[in-house]
Structures are given as structure tokens and as C-alpha cells.
Amino acid sequence: ATIRRTEPTAGSGDSARRFGTQRVLVEPDAASGVAVMKFKNPPVNSLSLELLTEFIISLEKLENDKTFRGVILTSDCPRVFSAGLDLTEMCGKNPAHYAEYWKAVQELWLRLYLSNLVLIAAINGACPAGGCLISLTCDYRILADNPKYLIGLNETLLGIVAPFWFKDTLVNTIGHRASEQALQLGLLFLPAEALQVGLVDQVVPEDQVLSTALSVMARWMAIPDHARQLTKNMMRKTTVDRLVKQRDADIQNFVSFISRDSIQKSLQMYLEKLKQKKG
Ligand SMILES: CCCCCCC/C=C/C(=O)SCCNC(=O)CCNC(=O)[C@H](O)C(C)(C)COP(=O)(O)OP(=O)(O)OC[C@H]1O[C@@H](n2cnc3c(N)ncnc32)[C@H](O)[C@@H]1OP(=O)(O)O
């Protein structure tokens, strides 16, 4: 994926010169040090290998540019933040592909979870599974108050299991008992429920998600970077190290699990169900 610069928006000057890739739009505002990163992989921002790769590239570019201290993650697709991992990447492929794909999923989580940037999720659509995981890596989550925008780690509903580092990220956010129940039942929370359980930090009207994210960002960026970054690292490094210490084993575990006939059948059936839903 190549990083492309696009023309600045009208009357904005350099600070709004957009850049990004085909599936990840980046709207930087150098004046405030905040960039808005929008997933653009229609129809549902499924986390394909390409999107994961472009996401990592764009995030790295922002992290390496000291102009930027905060990034807001949001969706360019209507009604969906992200439908989670791309099921077609986990169905009917070969072990080598599964390994490559899972390595990219690990990489994105590792980069996001320990990012020095202030990361705020402006959740403007449905946010199941891998989409929920991305929002959980952020420092703060704002969800649009729309009953259609469900959020949660629903993997068991597909007959699969969220790996331990998905689990750890949820436990670090909503606690052990709430996570145990949510993961086993594959719960998808309504906005009010997500707020109540602590899965999201704020629920606001749909047209205020981005403006709310910008004002919350200002509050987080008022903290001296070094102190905030060291504190974030203190809070999260143990969780990250658990995966770092066993990345290859985790990949092998994923490949053998996802390759099972029973799992492949579950995923195929789930994909069929999604397609029939439209019928
Ligand atoms: C040891 C480890 C083991 C395994 C690892 C476990 C970790 C897995 C994490 C995951 O993220 S698995 C993915 C789980 N995702 C979901 O359950 C969400 C499924 N999608 C939906 O619920 C809905 O699509 C939506 C997000 C609520 C949006 O609904 P909407 O009605 O707007 O769109 P649809 O008509 O449902 O979908 C449009 C189009 O997109 C396809 N699609 C939807 N989700 C995915 C997906 N995750 N991957 C690939 N494709 C997806 C859907 O089939 C439709 O396709 P077409 O019919 O248009 O071809």
C-alpha cells in the first residue's frame, strides 16, 4: 500500500492536507496535532489483510511524525464502524495465508494497544468482534446513540473463540466477571448497556460523535506526553508482553484452530447467514 497525499480541503491550508491509502483516509490537523483516521473498506470495513496492512502503515506514519499527538479512529462507511475480522480471510484459505493474516491481526493490536498517541474511538456504527477489539485498544470510546450500533466480542456466536489477548483487553476494560459473561455469551451490547458495563465511556447523539471526540482529545492532550505515555505503558505492558512472549505459538494455535473442518463449517454457515439476511 502506498501513502498518497490528497489536495488540502478548501480554505484549510497545509494543516488539513489529507493523506492515506485506498482503505484508510487520514485527515491530519497539524495546528492541533490531531489526525482523524477513517476506515474506508465498504460495505462494512471488514478487517481484510489489505486494510490491516494499510492501517499499520498509516498509524506508523502518524507515530513517526512528531506533529501528531492524538488520533481519532472512526469509519467512513455508514452505519458500521467495523464488522471485525474479514471472515473470507479465515475461510477456505491455506495455513500459510491464515498465519500471515493472524500475524497482521496481532501486529495491529500490538501497535494500537501500546501506542504513544492518544487514541480515541469515535464509534459511528456497528462494532462487533475485531471492530470492538480496535475500539478497546483506544484510550477512550465514544459511541453513537443508535440502537442498531451494537458493540461486543461476539465470537462465540460464530462458533469460534476470542484469543487470550482479546480477552485480556476486555478484562482490562470492563473487569473479569463482566468479561467472562460477555465472552461466553458473545454479547453484543446496546449503547446504553455498553455505557453501563463500561465498554464505552460516552454515548452521544450520532451527529456529535466526532465533535465529542475532538473535545475529549483536547483534555487528554493537556497532559504532558511523557508522563501520560509512561503511565499508559505501566498499565498495559504486562498484557502486551503476554502475547509478545508467545506470538508464534499464538499464530500456530490460530492456524490449527481455524483449519479444523468444524470451524471452517461454522464460518461458512455464518457467512451464508449474513448473505441470506439480505435476501
Ligand atoms: C484461536 C482464535 C480463533 C479465532 C479468532 C477469533 C477472532 C475473530 C474476530 C472477528 O472479528 S470474526 C468476525 C465477526 N464479525 C461479525 O460477527 C459481524 C458480522 N457482520 C454483521 O453483523 C453485519 O454485517 C453488520 C456489521 C452489523 C452490518 O450489517 P449490514 O446489514 O449493514 O451489512 P450486511 O448485509 O450484514 O453485510 C454487507 C456485506 O458484508 C459482508 N460481511 C459482513 N460482515 C463481514 C465480515 N466480518 N467479514 C467478511 N464479510 C462480511 C456480508 O456478508 C455482506 O456481503 P454481501 O452479501 O454484500 O456479499
mmCIF file of C-alpha atoms and ligand atoms in Angstrom:
data_model
loop_
_atom_site.group_PDB
_atom_site.id
_atom_site.type_symbol
_atom_site.label_atom_id
_atom_site.label_comp_id
_atom_site.label_asym_id
_atom_site.label_seq_id
_atom_site.Cartn_x
_atom_site.Cartn_y
_atom_site.Cartn_z
ATOM 1 C CA ALA A 1 0.000 0.000 0.000
ATOM 2 C CA THR A 2 1.361 3.428 -0.786
ATOM 3 C CA ILE A 3 0.678 6.545 1.235
ATOM 4 C CA ARG A 4 -0.990 9.071 -1.050
ATOM 5 C CA ARG A 5 -1.322 12.757 -0.392
ATOM 6 C CA THR A 6 -4.593 14.376 -1.476
ATOM 7 C CA GLU A 7 -5.269 18.059 -2.009
ATOM 8 C CA PRO A 8 -5.985 20.109 1.125
ATOM 9 C CA THR A 9 -9.689 20.729 1.698
ATOM 10 C CA ALA A 10 -10.906 24.143 0.545
ATOM 11 C CA GLY A 11 -9.776 27.089 2.688
ATOM 12 C CA SER A 12 -7.852 24.867 5.016
ATOM 13 C CA GLY A 13 -4.194 25.434 4.201
ATOM 14 C CA ASP A 14 -1.454 22.915 4.818
ATOM 15 C CA SER A 15 -2.624 21.722 8.209
ATOM 16 C CA ALA A 16 -5.584 19.899 6.636
ATOM 17 C CA ARG A 17 -3.631 18.316 3.773
ATOM 18 C CA ARG A 18 -5.091 14.821 3.763
ATOM 19 C CA PHE A 19 -3.118 11.672 3.112
ATOM 20 C CA GLY A 20 -3.776 7.986 3.419
ATOM 21 C CA THR A 21 -4.232 4.856 1.405
ATOM 22 C CA GLN A 22 -7.076 3.306 -0.508
ATOM 23 C CA ARG A 23 -8.770 1.912 2.629
ATOM 24 C CA VAL A 24 -7.538 4.269 5.342
ATOM 25 C CA LEU A 25 -8.172 8.003 4.991
ATOM 26 C CA VAL A 26 -6.123 10.300 7.227
ATOM 27 C CA GLU A 27 -7.284 13.867 7.870
ATOM 28 C CA PRO A 28 -4.451 15.499 9.814
ATOM 29 C CA ASP A 29 -4.718 18.878 11.503
ATOM 30 C CA ALA A 30 -1.149 19.884 12.217
ATOM 31 C CA ALA A 31 -2.304 23.011 14.066
ATOM 32 C CA SER A 32 -3.997 20.915 16.787
ATOM 33 C CA GLY A 33 -1.708 17.876 16.462
ATOM 34 C CA VAL A 34 -4.773 15.682 15.956
ATOM 35 C CA ALA A 35 -5.416 13.378 12.980
ATOM 36 C CA VAL A 36 -8.706 11.694 12.141
ATOM 37 C CA MET A 37 -8.185 8.218 10.680
ATOM 38 C CA LYS A 38 -11.195 6.848 8.784
ATOM 39 C CA PHE A 39 -11.604 3.230 7.718
ATOM 40 C CA LYS A 40 -12.901 3.075 4.144
ATOM 41 C CA ASN A 41 -13.378 -0.553 3.154
ATOM 42 C CA PRO A 42 -17.026 -0.712 2.055
ATOM 43 C CA PRO A 43 -19.510 -2.050 2.774
ATOM 44 C CA VAL A 44 -18.603 -2.889 6.407
ATOM 45 C CA ASN A 45 -14.904 -2.118 6.991
ATOM 46 C CA SER A 46 -14.172 -5.818 7.366
ATOM 47 C CA LEU A 47 -10.572 -6.082 8.523
ATOM 48 C CA SER A 48 -9.042 -7.597 5.402
ATOM 49 C CA LEU A 49 -5.293 -8.193 5.174
ATOM 50 C CA GLU A 50 -5.071 -5.106 2.968
ATOM 51 C CA LEU A 51 -6.942 -2.908 5.443
ATOM 52 C CA LEU A 52 -4.827 -4.199 8.356
ATOM 53 C CA THR A 53 -1.626 -3.501 6.390
ATOM 54 C CA GLU A 54 -2.734 -0.014 5.373
ATOM 55 C CA PHE A 55 -3.899 0.727 8.927
ATOM 56 C CA ILE A 56 -0.482 -0.227 10.326
ATOM 57 C CA ILE A 57 1.324 1.884 7.699
ATOM 58 C CA SER A 58 -0.829 4.962 8.339
ATOM 59 C CA LEU A 59 -0.569 4.591 12.132
ATOM 60 C CA GLU A 60 3.223 4.255 11.910
ATOM 61 C CA LYS A 61 3.413 7.367 9.719
ATOM 62 C CA LEU A 62 1.455 9.372 12.297
ATOM 63 C CA GLU A 63 3.513 7.988 15.202
ATOM 64 C CA ASN A 64 6.741 8.934 13.420
ATOM 65 C CA ASP A 65 5.525 12.470 12.730
ATOM 66 C CA LYS A 66 6.050 14.385 15.985
ATOM 67 C CA THR A 67 3.468 16.926 14.824
ATOM 68 C CA PHE A 68 0.756 14.471 15.847
ATOM 69 C CA ARG A 69 -0.035 13.568 19.447
ATOM 70 C CA GLY A 70 -3.573 12.233 19.076
ATOM 71 C CA VAL A 71 -5.563 10.148 16.584
ATOM 72 C CA ILE A 72 -9.316 9.680 16.366
ATOM 73 C CA LEU A 73 -10.357 6.360 14.805
ATOM 74 C CA THR A 74 -13.683 6.366 13.002
ATOM 75 C CA SER A 75 -15.492 4.949 9.981
ATOM 76 C CA ASP A 76 -16.109 6.384 6.550
ATOM 77 C CA CYS A 77 -18.762 3.675 5.922
ATOM 78 C CA PRO A 78 -22.303 4.485 7.001
ATOM 79 C CA ARG A 79 -23.803 2.558 9.935
ATOM 80 C CA VAL A 80 -20.712 0.409 10.564
ATOM 81 C CA PHE A 81 -17.540 1.191 12.497
ATOM 82 C CA SER A 82 -16.032 -2.190 11.535
ATOM 83 C CA ALA A 83 -17.598 -5.637 11.066
ATOM 84 C CA GLY A 84 -14.447 -7.132 12.600
ATOM 85 C CA LEU A 85 -12.027 -9.570 11.057
ATOM 86 C CA ASP A 86 -12.746 -10.359 7.435
ATOM 87 C CA LEU A 87 -14.370 -13.786 7.503
ATOM 88 C CA THR A 88 -13.257 -14.512 3.935
ATOM 89 C CA GLU A 89 -9.641 -14.329 5.170
ATOM 90 C CA MET A 90 -10.403 -17.180 7.595
ATOM 91 C CA CYS A 91 -12.457 -19.397 5.266
ATOM 92 C CA GLY A 92 -11.289 -21.691 2.516
ATOM 93 C CA LYS A 93 -7.705 -20.474 2.539
ATOM 94 C CA ASN A 94 -4.464 -22.337 3.317
ATOM 95 C CA PRO A 95 -2.420 -22.495 6.540
ATOM 96 C CA ALA A 96 0.208 -20.112 5.172
ATOM 97 C CA HIS A 97 -2.469 -17.498 4.492
ATOM 98 C CA TYR A 98 -4.036 -17.970 7.926
ATOM 99 C CA ALA A 99 -0.596 -17.473 9.523
ATOM 100 C CA GLU A 100 0.079 -14.304 7.504
ATOM 101 C CA TYR A 101 -3.352 -12.940 8.306
ATOM 102 C CA TRP A 102 -3.158 -13.646 12.030
ATOM 103 C CA LYS A 103 0.319 -12.095 12.240
ATOM 104 C CA ALA A 104 -1.178 -8.890 10.834
ATOM 105 C CA VAL A 105 -4.060 -9.008 13.346
ATOM 106 C CA GLN A 106 -1.522 -9.426 16.184
ATOM 107 C CA GLU A 107 0.627 -6.617 14.779
ATOM 108 C CA LEU A 108 -2.232 -4.136 14.602
ATOM 109 C CA TRP A 109 -3.296 -4.903 18.186
ATOM 110 C CA LEU A 110 0.279 -4.611 19.484
ATOM 111 C CA ARG A 111 0.796 -1.265 17.733
ATOM 112 C CA LEU A 112 -2.519 0.181 18.856
ATOM 113 C CA TYR A 113 -2.512 -1.098 22.445
ATOM 114 C CA LEU A 114 0.874 0.402 23.319
ATOM 115 C CA SER A 115 0.723 3.419 21.010
ATOM 116 C CA ASN A 116 2.236 6.617 22.417
ATOM 117 C CA LEU A 117 -0.540 8.537 20.672
ATOM 118 C CA VAL A 118 -3.759 9.431 22.450
ATOM 119 C CA LEU A 119 -6.217 7.143 20.642
ATOM 120 C CA ILE A 120 -9.936 7.889 20.770
ATOM 121 C CA ALA A 121 -12.544 5.661 19.111
ATOM 122 C CA ALA A 122 -15.374 7.666 17.561
ATOM 123 C CA ILE A 123 -17.728 4.711 17.085
ATOM 124 C CA ASN A 124 -20.216 5.787 14.453
ATOM 125 C CA GLY A 125 -21.613 2.374 13.604
ATOM 126 C CA ALA A 126 -21.906 -1.312 14.462
ATOM 127 C CA CYS A 127 -18.804 -2.526 16.299
ATOM 128 C CA PRO A 128 -18.703 -6.334 16.700
ATOM 129 C CA ALA A 129 -15.719 -8.627 17.336
ATOM 130 C CA GLY A 130 -12.498 -7.305 15.760
ATOM 131 C CA GLY A 131 -14.092 -3.866 15.436
ATOM 132 C CA CYS A 132 -14.778 -3.920 19.177
ATOM 133 C CA LEU A 133 -11.192 -5.028 19.789
ATOM 134 C CA ILE A 134 -9.863 -1.996 17.894
ATOM 135 C CA SER A 135 -12.050 0.306 19.967
ATOM 136 C CA LEU A 136 -10.824 -1.421 23.158
ATOM 137 C CA THR A 137 -7.205 -0.620 22.286
ATOM 138 C CA CYS A 138 -8.081 3.072 22.407
ATOM 139 C CA ASP A 139 -7.763 5.280 25.478
ATOM 140 C CA TYR A 140 -11.393 6.401 25.256
ATOM 141 C CA ARG A 141 -14.521 5.230 23.432
ATOM 142 C CA ILE A 142 -17.475 7.346 22.291
ATOM 143 C CA LEU A 143 -20.465 5.503 20.807
ATOM 144 C CA ALA A 144 -23.310 6.981 18.752
ATOM 145 C CA ASP A 145 -26.664 6.590 20.486
ATOM 146 C CA ASN A 146 -28.250 4.368 17.852
ATOM 147 C CA PRO A 147 -29.830 1.033 18.911
ATOM 148 C CA LYS A 148 -28.602 -0.504 15.666
ATOM 149 C CA TYR A 149 -24.968 0.101 16.669
ATOM 150 C CA LEU A 150 -24.225 -2.947 18.782
ATOM 151 C CA ILE A 151 -20.778 -3.481 20.271
ATOM 152 C CA GLY A 152 -19.113 -6.530 21.759
ATOM 153 C CA LEU A 153 -16.864 -9.543 21.297
ATOM 154 C CA ASN A 154 -19.428 -11.897 19.779
ATOM 155 C CA GLU A 155 -17.038 -14.607 18.572
ATOM 156 C CA THR A 156 -18.841 -17.480 20.330
ATOM 157 C CA LEU A 157 -21.943 -16.717 18.242
ATOM 158 C CA LEU A 158 -19.862 -17.754 15.231
ATOM 159 C CA GLY A 159 -18.660 -20.921 16.959
ATOM 160 C CA ILE A 160 -15.166 -19.523 17.435
ATOM 161 C CA VAL A 161 -13.252 -18.261 20.440
ATOM 162 C CA ALA A 162 -11.651 -14.887 21.085
ATOM 163 C CA PRO A 163 -7.939 -15.460 21.846
ATOM 164 C CA PHE A 164 -6.483 -14.681 25.270
ATOM 165 C CA TRP A 165 -5.240 -11.224 24.264
ATOM 166 C CA PHE A 166 -8.733 -10.211 23.088
ATOM 167 C CA LYS A 167 -9.965 -11.487 26.478
ATOM 168 C CA ASP A 168 -7.241 -9.620 28.373
ATOM 169 C CA THR A 169 -8.110 -6.368 26.592
ATOM 170 C CA LEU A 170 -11.785 -6.757 27.547
ATOM 171 C CA VAL A 171 -10.971 -7.699 31.168
ATOM 172 C CA ASN A 172 -8.743 -4.625 31.430
ATOM 173 C CA THR A 173 -11.742 -2.549 30.352
ATOM 174 C CA ILE A 174 -14.882 -3.979 31.979
ATOM 175 C CA GLY A 175 -13.491 -6.384 34.598
ATOM 176 C CA HIS A 176 -13.315 -10.144 34.898
ATOM 177 C CA ARG A 177 -16.886 -11.188 35.722
ATOM 178 C CA ALA A 178 -18.473 -8.884 33.113
ATOM 179 C CA SER A 179 -15.934 -10.154 30.531
ATOM 180 C CA GLU A 180 -16.496 -13.798 31.443
ATOM 181 C CA GLN A 181 -20.232 -13.439 30.814
ATOM 182 C CA ALA A 182 -19.858 -11.220 27.720
ATOM 183 C CA LEU A 183 -17.324 -13.539 26.066
ATOM 184 C CA GLN A 184 -19.152 -16.806 26.803
ATOM 185 C CA LEU A 185 -22.484 -15.435 25.601
ATOM 186 C CA GLY A 186 -20.947 -13.459 22.718
ATOM 187 C CA LEU A 187 -22.839 -10.431 23.985
ATOM 188 C CA LEU A 188 -23.484 -7.524 21.673
ATOM 189 C CA PHE A 189 -24.399 -4.533 23.836
ATOM 190 C CA LEU A 190 -26.840 -1.740 23.020
ATOM 191 C CA PRO A 191 -25.271 1.715 23.535
ATOM 192 C CA ALA A 192 -26.907 2.223 26.945
ATOM 193 C CA GLU A 193 -25.791 -1.256 28.066
ATOM 194 C CA ALA A 194 -22.266 -0.698 26.761
ATOM 195 C CA LEU A 195 -22.077 2.539 28.753
ATOM 196 C CA GLN A 196 -23.441 0.860 31.853
ATOM 197 C CA VAL A 197 -20.904 -2.008 31.734
ATOM 198 C CA GLY A 198 -18.028 0.354 30.945
ATOM 199 C CA LEU A 199 -17.367 -0.935 27.417
ATOM 200 C CA VAL A 200 -17.708 2.646 26.171
ATOM 201 C CA ASP A 201 -17.033 5.888 28.036
ATOM 202 C CA GLN A 202 -19.695 8.074 26.465
ATOM 203 C CA VAL A 203 -22.864 7.655 24.387
ATOM 204 C CA VAL A 204 -23.810 10.764 22.413
ATOM 205 C CA PRO A 205 -26.190 11.657 19.548
ATOM 206 C CA GLU A 206 -24.840 10.358 16.238
ATOM 207 C CA ASP A 207 -24.055 13.841 14.867
ATOM 208 C CA GLN A 208 -21.966 14.694 17.964
ATOM 209 C CA VAL A 209 -19.594 11.698 17.984
ATOM 210 C CA LEU A 210 -16.707 13.418 16.186
ATOM 211 C CA SER A 211 -17.076 16.788 17.945
ATOM 212 C CA THR A 212 -17.189 14.998 21.297
ATOM 213 C CA ALA A 213 -14.058 13.027 20.345
ATOM 214 C CA LEU A 214 -12.270 16.273 19.486
ATOM 215 C CA SER A 215 -13.126 17.869 22.831
ATOM 216 C CA VAL A 216 -12.143 14.750 24.793
ATOM 217 C CA MET A 217 -8.889 14.672 22.804
ATOM 218 C CA ALA A 218 -8.102 18.233 23.947
ATOM 219 C CA ARG A 219 -8.481 17.098 27.568
ATOM 220 C CA TRP A 220 -6.086 14.131 27.116
ATOM 221 C CA MET A 221 -3.580 16.192 25.179
ATOM 222 C CA ALA A 222 -3.427 18.731 28.027
ATOM 223 C CA ILE A 223 -1.465 16.091 29.984
ATOM 224 C CA PRO A 224 2.324 16.179 29.438
ATOM 225 C CA ASP A 225 3.011 13.486 26.840
ATOM 226 C CA HIS A 226 5.902 11.788 28.604
ATOM 227 C CA ALA A 227 4.017 11.304 31.878
ATOM 228 C CA ARG A 228 0.874 10.086 30.119
ATOM 229 C CA GLN A 229 2.807 7.694 27.845
ATOM 230 C CA LEU A 230 4.780 6.171 30.743
ATOM 231 C CA THR A 231 1.552 5.704 32.681
ATOM 232 C CA LYS A 232 -0.190 4.054 29.701
ATOM 233 C CA ASN A 233 2.810 1.753 29.291
ATOM 234 C CA MET A 234 2.740 0.890 33.020
ATOM 235 C CA MET A 235 -0.945 -0.033 32.695
ATOM 236 C CA ARG A 236 -0.690 -2.121 29.512
ATOM 237 C CA LYS A 237 2.809 -3.610 29.134
ATOM 238 C CA THR A 238 2.099 -6.803 31.131
ATOM 239 C CA THR A 239 -0.860 -7.555 28.858
ATOM 240 C CA VAL A 240 1.171 -6.862 25.727
ATOM 241 C CA ASP A 241 4.145 -8.927 26.914
ATOM 242 C CA ARG A 242 1.921 -11.978 27.326
ATOM 243 C CA LEU A 243 1.386 -12.001 23.566
ATOM 244 C CA VAL A 244 4.907 -10.839 22.627
ATOM 245 C CA LYS A 245 6.354 -13.802 24.555
ATOM 246 C CA GLN A 246 4.283 -16.296 22.555
ATOM 247 C CA ARG A 247 3.440 -14.704 19.192
ATOM 248 C CA ASP A 248 4.485 -17.718 17.107
ATOM 249 C CA ALA A 249 2.656 -20.168 19.360
ATOM 250 C CA ASP A 250 -0.412 -17.939 19.143
ATOM 251 C CA ILE A 251 -0.182 -17.968 15.341
ATOM 252 C CA GLN A 252 0.166 -21.745 15.276
ATOM 253 C CA ASN A 253 -2.776 -22.053 17.662
ATOM 254 C CA PHE A 254 -4.887 -19.849 15.382
ATOM 255 C CA VAL A 255 -3.893 -21.781 12.232
ATOM 256 C CA SER A 256 -4.695 -25.174 13.743
ATOM 257 C CA PHE A 257 -7.955 -23.925 15.297
ATOM 258 C CA ILE A 258 -9.257 -22.109 12.210
ATOM 259 C CA SER A 259 -8.256 -25.008 9.901
ATOM 260 C CA ARG A 260 -10.485 -27.501 11.720
ATOM 261 C CA ASP A 261 -13.321 -28.776 9.486
ATOM 262 C CA SER A 262 -15.870 -27.954 12.183
ATOM 263 C CA ILE A 263 -14.633 -24.359 12.458
ATOM 264 C CA GLN A 264 -14.498 -23.907 8.694
ATOM 265 C CA LYS A 265 -18.079 -25.191 8.508
ATOM 266 C CA SER A 266 -19.227 -22.789 11.238
ATOM 267 C CA LEU A 267 -17.631 -19.831 9.477
ATOM 268 C CA GLN A 268 -19.072 -20.793 6.084
ATOM 269 C CA MET A 269 -22.537 -21.166 7.623
ATOM 270 C CA TYR A 270 -22.206 -17.805 9.357
ATOM 271 C CA LEU A 271 -21.169 -16.098 6.125
ATOM 272 C CA GLU A 272 -24.122 -17.736 4.327
ATOM 273 C CA LYS A 273 -26.451 -16.486 7.045
ATOM 274 C CA LEU A 274 -25.118 -12.953 6.612
ATOM 275 C CA LYS A 275 -25.777 -13.130 2.893
ATOM 276 C CA GLN A 276 -29.260 -14.652 3.300
ATOM 277 C CA LYS A 277 -30.140 -11.884 5.757
ATOM 278 C CA LYS A 278 -30.300 -9.507 2.813
ATOM 279 C CA GLY A 279 -32.482 -11.840 0.776
HETATM 280 C C1 LIG B 1 -7.909 -19.025 18.358
HETATM 281 C C2 LIG B 1 -8.547 -17.886 17.605
HETATM 282 C C3 LIG B 1 -9.715 -18.294 16.887
HETATM 283 C C4 LIG B 1 -10.451 -17.341 16.010
HETATM 284 C C5 LIG B 1 -10.213 -15.867 16.157
HETATM 285 C C6 LIG B 1 -11.416 -15.128 16.673
HETATM 286 C C7 LIG B 1 -11.354 -13.647 16.482
HETATM 287 C C8 LIG B 1 -12.378 -13.215 15.472
HETATM 288 C C9 LIG B 1 -12.793 -11.933 15.431
HETATM 289 C C10 LIG B 1 -13.748 -11.444 14.407
HETATM 290 O O1 LIG B 1 -13.840 -10.258 14.198
HETATM 291 S S1 LIG B 1 -14.698 -12.595 13.495
HETATM 292 C C11 LIG B 1 -15.852 -11.521 12.610
HETATM 293 C C12 LIG B 1 -17.086 -11.296 13.435
HETATM 294 N N1 LIG B 1 -17.943 -10.287 12.840
HETATM 295 C C13 LIG B 1 -19.283 -10.338 12.953
HETATM 296 O O2 LIG B 1 -19.868 -11.224 13.548
HETATM 297 C C14 LIG B 1 -20.048 -9.242 12.267
HETATM 298 C C15 LIG B 1 -20.751 -9.800 11.038
HETATM 299 N N2 LIG B 1 -21.438 -8.749 10.313
HETATM 300 C C16 LIG B 1 -22.597 -8.196 10.763
HETATM 301 O O3 LIG B 1 -23.109 -8.464 11.823
HETATM 302 C C17 LIG B 1 -23.227 -7.152 9.858
HETATM 303 O O4 LIG B 1 -22.600 -7.269 8.589
HETATM 304 C C18 LIG B 1 -23.058 -5.703 10.349
HETATM 305 C C19 LIG B 1 -21.608 -5.402 10.675
HETATM 306 C C20 LIG B 1 -23.944 -5.466 11.575
HETATM 307 C C21 LIG B 1 -23.522 -4.762 9.217
HETATM 308 O O5 LIG B 1 -24.827 -5.158 8.802
HETATM 309 P P1 LIG B 1 -25.402 -4.645 7.399
HETATM 310 O O6 LIG B 1 -26.793 -5.174 7.304
HETATM 311 O O7 LIG B 1 -25.130 -3.192 7.255
HETATM 312 O O8 LIG B 1 -24.484 -5.373 6.302
HETATM 313 P P2 LIG B 1 -24.590 -6.905 5.846
HETATM 314 O O9 LIG B 1 -25.619 -7.019 4.779
HETATM 315 O O10 LIG B 1 -24.679 -7.800 7.027
HETATM 316 O O11 LIG B 1 -23.116 -7.137 5.213
HETATM 317 C C22 LIG B 1 -22.750 -6.488 3.998
HETATM 318 C C23 LIG B 1 -21.806 -7.415 3.285
HETATM 319 O O12 LIG B 1 -20.616 -7.566 4.095
HETATM 320 C C24 LIG B 1 -20.394 -8.941 4.385
HETATM 321 N N3 LIG B 1 -19.801 -9.019 5.727
HETATM 322 C C25 LIG B 1 -20.353 -8.595 6.886
HETATM 323 N N4 LIG B 1 -19.512 -8.806 7.928
HETATM 324 C C26 LIG B 1 -18.384 -9.384 7.385
HETATM 325 C C27 LIG B 1 -17.134 -9.852 7.933
HETATM 326 N N5 LIG B 1 -16.839 -9.755 9.239
HETATM 327 N N6 LIG B 1 -16.222 -10.393 7.093
HETATM 328 C C28 LIG B 1 -16.497 -10.502 5.761
HETATM 329 N N7 LIG B 1 -17.663 -10.082 5.153
HETATM 330 C C29 LIG B 1 -18.582 -9.531 5.996
HETATM 331 C C30 LIG B 1 -21.755 -9.586 4.299
HETATM 332 O O13 LIG B 1 -21.629 -10.975 4.072
HETATM 333 C C31 LIG B 1 -22.358 -8.844 3.122
HETATM 334 O O14 LIG B 1 -21.747 -9.384 1.954
HETATM 335 P P3 LIG B 1 -22.559 -9.360 0.550
HETATM 336 O O15 LIG B 1 -23.838 -10.123 0.809
HETATM 337 O O16 LIG B 1 -22.792 -7.895 0.265
HETATM 338 O O17 LIG B 1 -21.633 -10.040 -0.412
#
